[in-house]
PDB file of C-alpha atoms in Angstrom:
ATOM      1  CA  UNK V  34      18.588 -29.287  15.735  1.00  0.00           C
ATOM      2  CA  UNK V  35      22.089 -28.830  17.039  1.00  0.00           C
ATOM      3  CA  UNK V  36      24.355 -30.860  19.241  1.00  0.00           C
ATOM      4  CA  UNK V  37      23.327 -28.608  22.115  1.00  0.00           C
ATOM      5  CA  UNK V  38      22.367 -30.248  25.411  1.00  0.00           C
ATOM      6  CA  UNK V  39      20.678 -28.176  28.114  1.00  0.00           C
ATOM      7  CA  UNK V  40      22.785 -27.760  31.241  1.00  0.00           C
ATOM      8  CA  UNK V  41      21.543 -26.920  34.725  1.00  0.00           C
ATOM      9  CA  UNK V  42      22.535 -23.231  34.831  1.00  0.00           C
ATOM     10  CA  UNK V  43      21.771 -22.361  31.208  1.00  0.00           C
ATOM     11  CA  UNK V  44      19.488 -19.447  30.392  1.00  0.00           C
ATOM     12  CA  UNK V  45      17.279 -20.353  27.423  1.00  0.00           C
ATOM     13  CA  UNK V  46      16.216 -17.241  25.489  1.00  0.00           C
ATOM     14  CA  UNK V  47      13.466 -17.110  22.862  1.00  0.00           C
ATOM     15  CA  UNK V  48      14.199 -14.144  20.584  1.00  0.00           C
ATOM     16  CA  UNK V  49      10.875 -14.239  18.734  1.00  0.00           C
ATOM     17  CA  UNK V  50       8.325 -11.444  19.129  1.00  0.00           C
ATOM     18  CA  UNK V  51       5.879 -11.551  22.045  1.00  0.00           C
ATOM     19  CA  UNK V  52       2.900 -12.583  19.940  1.00  0.00           C
ATOM     20  CA  UNK V  53       4.727 -15.518  18.354  1.00  0.00           C
ATOM     21  CA  UNK V  54       6.104 -16.526  21.763  1.00  0.00           C
ATOM     22  CA  UNK V  55       2.572 -16.535  23.174  1.00  0.00           C
ATOM     23  CA  UNK V  56       1.622 -19.373  20.785  1.00  0.00           C
ATOM     24  CA  UNK V  57       4.254 -21.648  22.292  1.00  0.00           C
ATOM     25  CA  UNK V  58       7.918 -21.938  23.112  1.00  0.00           C
ATOM     26  CA  UNK V  59      10.445 -24.343  24.549  1.00  0.00           C
ATOM     27  CA  UNK V  60       9.801 -25.139  28.208  1.00  0.00           C
ATOM     28  CA  UNK V  61      11.821 -22.875  30.492  1.00  0.00           C
ATOM     29  CA  UNK V  62      12.596 -20.249  27.850  1.00  0.00           C
ATOM     30  CA  UNK V  63      12.373 -16.557  28.661  1.00  0.00           C
ATOM     31  CA  UNK V  64      11.187 -14.206  25.950  1.00  0.00           C
ATOM     32  CA  UNK V  65      13.539 -11.391  24.994  1.00  0.00           C
ATOM     33  CA  UNK V  66      12.468 -10.278  21.510  1.00  0.00           C
ATOM     34  CA  UNK V  67      15.128  -9.182  19.045  1.00  0.00           C
ATOM     35  CA  UNK V  68      13.817  -5.613  19.174  1.00  0.00           C
ATOM     36  CA  UNK V  69      14.607  -5.592  22.919  1.00  0.00           C
ATOM     37  CA  UNK V  70      18.185  -6.837  22.448  1.00  0.00           C
ATOM     38  CA  UNK V  71      19.523  -4.430  25.089  1.00  0.00           C
ATOM     39  CA  UNK V  72      17.889  -6.655  27.734  1.00  0.00           C
ATOM     40  CA  UNK V  73      20.346  -9.416  26.810  1.00  0.00           C
ATOM     41  CA  UNK V  74      23.245  -7.343  28.106  1.00  0.00           C
ATOM     42  CA  UNK V  75      21.775  -7.572  31.632  1.00  0.00           C
ATOM     43  CA  UNK V  76      22.155 -11.361  31.617  1.00  0.00           C
ATOM     44  CA  UNK V  77      25.007 -12.849  33.608  1.00  0.00           C
ATOM     45  CA  UNK V  78      28.241 -13.689  31.860  1.00  0.00           C
ATOM     46  CA  UNK V  79      28.634 -16.496  34.409  1.00  0.00           C
ATOM     47  CA  UNK V  80      25.875 -18.573  32.824  1.00  0.00           C
ATOM     48  CA  UNK V  81      25.605 -19.954  29.323  1.00  0.00           C
ATOM     49  CA  UNK V  82      22.978 -18.121  27.303  1.00  0.00           C
ATOM     50  CA  UNK V  83      21.250 -20.363  24.779  1.00  0.00           C
ATOM     51  CA  UNK V  84      19.474 -18.416  22.040  1.00  0.00           C
ATOM     52  CA  UNK V  85      16.860 -19.431  19.519  1.00  0.00           C
ATOM     53  CA  UNK V  86      14.520 -17.701  17.093  1.00  0.00           C
ATOM     54  CA  UNK V  87      12.063 -19.039  14.520  1.00  0.00           C
ATOM     55  CA  UNK V  88      14.556 -20.248  11.903  1.00  0.00           C
ATOM     56  CA  UNK V  89      17.965 -19.876  13.559  1.00  0.00           C
ATOM     57  CA  UNK V  90      19.208 -16.943  11.502  1.00  0.00           C
ATOM     58  CA  UNK V  91      18.672 -14.084  13.955  1.00  0.00           C
ATOM     59  CA  UNK V  92      19.828 -16.118  16.924  1.00  0.00           C
ATOM     60  CA  UNK V  93      23.052 -17.053  15.118  1.00  0.00           C
ATOM     61  CA  UNK V  94      23.808 -13.379  14.449  1.00  0.00           C
ATOM     62  CA  UNK V  95      23.064 -12.331  18.016  1.00  0.00           C
ATOM     63  CA  UNK V  96      25.035 -15.279  19.416  1.00  0.00           C
ATOM     64  CA  UNK V  97      28.034 -14.081  17.417  1.00  0.00           C
ATOM     65  CA  UNK V  98      27.613 -10.540  18.736  1.00  0.00           C
ATOM     66  CA  UNK V  99      27.329 -11.684  22.369  1.00  0.00           C
ATOM     67  CA  UNK V 100      30.302 -13.992  21.944  1.00  0.00           C
ATOM     68  CA  UNK V 101      32.412 -11.025  20.852  1.00  0.00           C
ATOM     69  CA  UNK V 102      31.359  -9.325  24.113  1.00  0.00           C
ATOM     70  CA  UNK V 103      32.656 -12.299  26.133  1.00  0.00           C
ATOM     71  CA  UNK V 104      29.305 -13.899  26.899  1.00  0.00           C
ATOM     72  CA  UNK V 105      29.154 -17.681  27.104  1.00  0.00           C
ATOM     73  CA  UNK V 106      26.587 -18.249  24.378  1.00  0.00           C
ATOM     74  CA  UNK V 107      25.147 -21.087  22.324  1.00  0.00           C
ATOM     75  CA  UNK V 108      22.681 -21.088  19.452  1.00  0.00           C
ATOM     76  CA  UNK V 109      20.045 -23.686  18.645  1.00  0.00           C
ATOM     77  CA  UNK V 110      20.617 -24.201  14.946  1.00  0.00           C
ATOM     78  CA  UNK V 111      17.407 -24.443  12.973  1.00  0.00           C
ATOM     79  CA  UNK V 112      15.509 -22.494  15.621  1.00  0.00           C
ATOM     80  CA  UNK V 113      12.061 -23.225  16.953  1.00  0.00           C
ATOM     81  CA  UNK V 114      10.958 -24.736  13.626  1.00  0.00           C
ATOM     82  CA  UNK V 115      13.579 -27.457  13.886  1.00  0.00           C
ATOM     83  CA  UNK V 116      12.738 -28.010  17.557  1.00  0.00           C
ATOM     84  CA  UNK V 117       9.064 -28.580  16.673  1.00  0.00           C
ATOM     85  CA  UNK V 118       9.968 -30.917  13.790  1.00  0.00           C
ATOM     86  CA  UNK V 119      12.069 -33.020  16.148  1.00  0.00           C
ATOM     87  CA  UNK V 120       9.290 -33.113  18.749  1.00  0.00           C
ATOM     88  CA  UNK V 121       6.839 -34.470  16.151  1.00  0.00           C
TER      89      UNK V 121
END
């Protein structure tokens, strides 16, 4: 995956659609689908926002956007697919 390590105050955000999220996600993740991106702007800039999607592409783009808006953001490279591969 990435060299990311979960920290106590991190907000883990699953950007996949609601149906895909319903089949499983990373423990503790909140679901904010890409098509509801405006909801991300309500998250605190005081916490690190850790994003992931299915493959890592969308989350990387959104992480870049949020970073430009002064959010403390990280991206799980490889997305949920890579997370599952590592769990197996």
